[in-house]
Amino acid sequence: MSSYPVFALYGAVTVGLAWLLAGHMHRVFTGQRVWSSPLIAPVERAFLSAAGNAARHTQTWSGYAMAVLVFNLAGFLVLYAILRLQGVLPLNPQGIGPMSPDLAFNTAISFVTNTNWQAYSGEVQLSYLSQMVGLTVQNFVSAATGMAVAVAIIRGFVATGTGKLGNFWVDLVRSVLYILLPLSIVAAVVLIWQGVPQSLSAYVQATTLEGAQQVIAQGPAASQIAIKQLGTNGGGFFGVNSAHPLENPTILSNMIQSVYLLLIPVSFCFLFGLMVGDRRQGWAIFAAMGVLFMAGLLAMNAPEQAGNPLLTQATGITGPNMEGKEVRFGATLSVLWAEATTAASNGSVNAMHDSFMPLSGLVMLVNMQIGEVIFGGVGSGLYGMLLYVVLAVFLAGLMVGRTPEYLGKKIEGREVTLSVLAFLSMPVGILVFGALAATVPSALSAVQDAGPHGLSEILYAYSSATGNNGSAFGGFGAAVPFHTTLQGIAMLLGRYAIIIPMLAVAGSLSVKTPAPATAGTFPTHGPLFVVLLTLTVLILGALTFFPALVLGPIAEHVSMLGGQSF
């Protein structure tokens, strides 16, 4: 069966559901009544009442940013404590001991920043309490943090001189109660129906047909898997993530999770159009993201369907590259997932990315290195793309000799400077930290393969950490203390070095009064702007990361064509 009908069906279902969800999200974030208000509104009032005065006034960008940082710091401390004390805490039927300090540091930062990088195996190193109270809670609130920040930034782009972006605590609570929680419950029920476990019982001891003893891990998996996909978190209950048959048992469960990967990120494009009062603006951003997504999907699908030429030469067998892939999903569904999970800041996997062809690895790296703005994470994808929007309209202004404007507001030196600072977090985290990892002997022990593929493992690890993705080339030994520490810092950089400058951009724009469009105004909703925005993303990414990519996946591909493998 051709891959293209599958891709078309996936796109139609995801975009259709996202369009419907955007309307619901618009009503939620503008304080309108929604269908679930009678049930959820009392819970919302109870939470906001507990927050006291902090939830009763609108905030400037600095106040909003401070609330984000304080809340996330508290989440980090609580999660770190749970991971270090899990050996003496309840809901630990397997008697799993505490995490080491460096691994707990890495894991706590990972889940608070919505990265969900896993340098551990969940069924071996985490208790049920750590999975539920620690990780799953952060799956909800880290996703809600990204959504709240995105909504605040949109308000700043459309505010008319108020300087106010809303209230973080209100946006956070509404994100969880009205959007994340209901959709997660629906997905969890369907996943349980499909065979995903949801239990607090101890692991099952089984006897195989050969008479050997086997331990079958289980636990409260379905509830965590639902929110890990919806919130673009990605951290799996089991070590091999959604390639595990108990985490992703059927084609239906695979497709549901694939849709959930991009559902809210796509919705944010349409939400943007609704909140700024011009749907065409949202469609323009969606079009730029969509073009980049389809280009990456097709570029990845071609080498995976063609297979490994060295294997064909050695065996005479032709067909798709199935190394590291589940037979029940095949190359097509593996490629679709890999493109979606690296385009979004999700990071879950249903196949081992380390075993993909070199050019497929190149696509995944580019998806992460440009800031995961091809739909991106929940909220983070939109405000990441708005960073490129600011730079794109600035470049357009330079070309026509006119002060750049977006949504009627002048884009001046402060906004451009802040956007450039936010953009620079990616090369610092990937290239600078990656260079350290490639030269320190203790760090090199984590690299499994020689040659350009080994460099790709390092590039992938630090692209994933800085991009808040969380996926990895499986051969990379992520549990080395050097990497758990440095990658933890990279995750912080990739999250907050973008959030804070973009909130500052929104705060700067929120005090400006929009001017009416004139004949000389550059339209930011048509095909020309879509092309300009797309090229801005590609050119900035290519200029920054192309030399490193040449030494990694491109060199590996050329070597493979020459008959050499690594």
Coordinates of N, CA and C in Angstrom, one line a residue, residues 146-234:
G146 N 3.3 25.9 28.8 CA 3.6 26.3 27.4 C 2.3 26.9 26.8
M147 N 1.2 26.3 27.0 CA -0.1 26.9 26.5 C -0.4 28.3 27.1
A148 N -0.2 28.4 28.4 CA -0.4 29.7 29.0 C 0.5 30.8 28.4
V149 N 1.8 30.5 28.3 CA 2.7 31.4 27.8 C 2.4 31.8 26.3
A150 N 2.0 30.9 25.5 CA 1.6 31.2 24.1 C 0.4 32.1 24.1
V151 N -0.6 31.8 24.9 CA -1.8 32.7 25.0 C -1.4 34.1 25.4
A152 N -0.6 34.2 26.4 CA -0.1 35.5 26.9 C 0.6 36.3 25.8
I153 N 1.4 35.6 25.0 CA 2.2 36.3 24.0 C 1.2 36.7 22.9
I154 N 0.2 35.9 22.6 CA -0.8 36.4 21.6 C -1.5 37.6 22.1
R155 N -1.8 37.7 23.3 CA -2.5 38.9 23.9 C -1.6 40.1 23.8
G156 N -0.3 39.9 24.0 CA 0.6 41.0 23.8 C 0.7 41.5 22.4
F157 N 0.6 40.6 21.4 CA 0.6 41.0 20.0 C -0.6 41.9 19.6
V158 N -1.7 41.6 20.3 CA -3.0 42.3 19.9 C -3.4 43.4 20.9
A159 N -2.7 43.5 22.1 CA -3.2 44.5 23.1 C -3.0 45.9 22.5
T160 N -3.8 46.8 23.0 CA -3.7 48.2 22.5 C -3.3 49.1 23.6
G161 N -2.0 49.1 24.0 CA -1.5 50.0 24.9 C -1.6 49.7 26.4
T162 N -2.2 48.5 26.7 CA -2.4 48.2 28.1 C -1.2 47.7 28.8
G163 N -0.3 47.0 28.1 CA 0.9 46.4 28.8 C 0.6 45.2 29.6
K164 N -0.6 44.7 29.5 CA -1.0 43.5 30.3 C -1.2 42.3 29.4
L165 N -0.8 41.1 29.9 CA -0.8 39.9 29.1 C -1.7 38.8 29.7
G166 N -2.5 39.2 30.7 CA -3.4 38.2 31.4 C -2.8 37.7 32.7
N167 N -3.3 36.6 33.2 CA -2.8 36.1 34.5 C -2.4 34.6 34.3
F168 N -1.1 34.3 34.7 CA -0.6 33.0 34.5 C -1.4 31.9 35.2
W169 N -1.8 32.2 36.4 CA -2.4 31.2 37.2 C -3.8 30.8 36.6
V170 N -4.5 31.8 36.1 CA -5.8 31.6 35.5 C -5.6 30.8 34.2
D171 N -4.6 31.2 33.4 CA -4.4 30.4 32.1 C -3.9 29.0 32.4
L172 N -3.1 28.8 33.4 CA -2.6 27.5 33.7 C -3.7 26.6 34.1
V173 N -4.6 27.0 35.0 CA -5.7 26.2 35.5 C -6.7 25.9 34.4
R174 N -7.0 26.9 33.6 CA -7.9 26.6 32.5 C -7.4 25.7 31.5
S175 N -6.1 25.7 31.2 CA -5.4 24.8 30.3 C -5.6 23.4 30.7
V176 N -5.4 23.2 32.0 CA -5.5 21.8 32.5 C -6.9 21.3 32.6
L177 N -7.8 22.1 33.2 CA -9.1 21.6 33.5 C -10.0 21.5 32.3
Y178 N -9.9 22.5 31.3 CA -10.8 22.5 30.2 C -10.3 21.9 28.9
I179 N -9.0 21.7 28.9 CA -8.4 21.2 27.6 C -7.7 19.9 27.8
L180 N -6.6 19.9 28.6 CA -5.8 18.7 28.7 C -6.4 17.6 29.5
L181 N -7.1 17.8 30.5 CA -7.7 16.8 31.3 C -8.8 16.0 30.6
P182 N -9.8 16.7 30.0 CA -10.9 16.0 29.3 C -10.4 15.2 28.1
L183 N -9.5 15.8 27.3 CA -9.0 15.0 26.2 C -8.1 13.8 26.6
S184 N -7.4 14.0 27.7 CA -6.6 12.9 28.2 C -7.4 11.7 28.7
I185 N -8.5 12.0 29.4 CA -9.4 11.0 29.9 C -10.0 10.2 28.7
V186 N -10.4 10.9 27.6 CA -10.9 10.2 26.5 C -9.9 9.2 25.9
A187 N -8.7 9.7 25.7 CA -7.6 8.9 25.1 C -7.2 7.8 26.0
A188 N -7.2 8.0 27.3 CA -6.8 6.9 28.3 C -7.8 5.8 28.2
V189 N -9.1 6.1 28.2 CA -10.1 5.1 28.1 C -10.0 4.3 26.8
V190 N -9.8 4.9 25.7 CA -9.6 4.2 24.4 C -8.3 3.3 24.5
L191 N -7.3 3.8 25.0 CA -6.0 3.0 25.1 C -6.2 1.8 26.0
I192 N -7.0 1.9 27.1 CA -7.3 0.8 28.0 C -8.0 -0.3 27.2
W193 N -9.0 0.2 26.4 CA -9.8 -0.7 25.5 C -8.9 -1.4 24.5
Q194 N -7.8 -0.7 24.0 CA -6.9 -1.3 23.1 C -5.9 -2.2 23.7
G195 N -5.8 -2.3 25.0 CA -4.9 -3.2 25.7 C -3.8 -2.6 26.5
V196 N -3.8 -1.3 26.6 CA -2.7 -0.7 27.4 C -3.1 -0.8 28.9
P197 N -2.2 -1.3 29.8 CA -2.5 -1.6 31.2 C -2.7 -0.3 32.0
Q198 N -3.6 -0.4 33.0 CA -3.8 0.7 33.9 C -4.1 0.0 35.2
S199 N -3.0 -0.2 36.0 CA -3.1 -1.1 37.2 C -2.1 -0.6 38.2
L200 N -2.4 -0.9 39.5 CA -1.5 -0.7 40.6 C -0.9 -2.0 41.1
S201 N -1.2 -3.1 40.5 CA -0.7 -4.4 40.9 C 0.8 -4.5 40.6
A202 N 1.4 -5.5 41.3 CA 2.8 -5.7 41.1 C 3.0 -6.4 39.7
Y203 N 4.3 -6.4 39.2 CA 4.6 -6.9 37.9 C 4.2 -8.4 37.9
V204 N 3.9 -8.9 36.7 CA 3.4 -10.3 36.6 C 4.6 -11.2 36.3
Q205 N 4.7 -12.4 37.0 CA 5.6 -13.4 36.8 C 5.0 -14.4 35.8
A206 N 5.7 -14.6 34.7 CA 5.1 -15.5 33.7 C 6.2 -16.6 33.3
T207 N 5.7 -17.7 32.9 CA 6.5 -18.8 32.4 C 6.4 -18.9 30.9
T208 N 7.5 -18.8 30.2 CA 7.5 -18.8 28.7 C 7.3 -20.3 28.2
L209 N 7.1 -20.4 26.9 CA 6.9 -21.7 26.3 C 8.2 -22.6 26.5
E210 N 9.3 -22.0 26.6 CA 10.5 -22.7 26.8 C 10.8 -23.1 28.2
G211 N 9.9 -22.6 29.1 CA 10.0 -22.9 30.6 C 10.8 -21.9 31.3
A212 N 11.3 -20.8 30.7 CA 12.0 -19.8 31.4 C 11.0 -18.8 32.1
Q213 N 11.5 -18.2 33.1 CA 10.7 -17.2 33.9 C 10.9 -15.8 33.3
Q214 N 9.8 -15.1 33.2 CA 9.8 -13.7 32.6 C 9.0 -12.8 33.5
V215 N 9.5 -11.6 33.7 CA 8.7 -10.6 34.4 C 8.1 -9.6 33.4
I216 N 6.8 -9.5 33.5 CA 6.0 -8.6 32.6 C 5.7 -7.3 33.4
A217 N 6.2 -6.2 33.0 CA 6.0 -5.0 33.7 C 4.6 -4.5 33.3
Q218 N 3.9 -3.9 34.3 CA 2.6 -3.2 34.1 C 2.6 -2.0 35.0
G219 N 1.4 -1.4 35.1 CA 1.3 -0.3 36.0 C 0.3 0.7 35.4
P220 N 0.2 1.9 36.0 CA -0.8 2.9 35.5 C -0.3 3.6 34.3
A221 N -0.2 2.8 33.2 CA 0.4 3.3 31.9 C -0.5 4.2 31.1
A222 N -1.8 3.7 30.9 CA -2.7 4.4 29.9 C -2.8 5.9 30.3
S223 N -3.0 6.2 31.5 CA -3.2 7.6 31.9 C -2.0 8.5 31.6
Q224 N -0.8 7.9 31.8 CA 0.4 8.7 31.5 C 0.6 8.8 30.0
I225 N 0.3 7.8 29.2 CA 0.5 7.8 27.8 C -0.4 8.8 27.1
A226 N -1.6 8.9 27.6 CA -2.5 9.9 27.0 C -2.0 11.3 27.1
I227 N -1.6 11.7 28.3 CA -1.1 13.1 28.4 C 0.3 13.3 27.8
K228 N 1.1 12.2 27.8 CA 2.4 12.4 27.2 C 2.3 12.8 25.7
Q229 N 1.3 12.2 25.0 CA 1.1 12.6 23.6 C 0.4 13.9 23.5
L230 N -0.7 14.1 24.2 CA -1.5 15.3 24.0 C -0.7 16.5 24.4
G231 N 0.1 16.4 25.5 CA 0.9 17.6 25.9 C 2.3 17.7 25.3
T232 N 2.5 17.0 24.2 CA 3.9 16.9 23.6 C 5.0 16.7 24.6
N233 N 4.7 15.9 25.6 CA 5.7 15.5 26.6 C 6.7 14.5 26.0
G234 N 6.1 13.3 25.8 CA 6.8 12.2 25.1 C 7.4 11.2 26.0

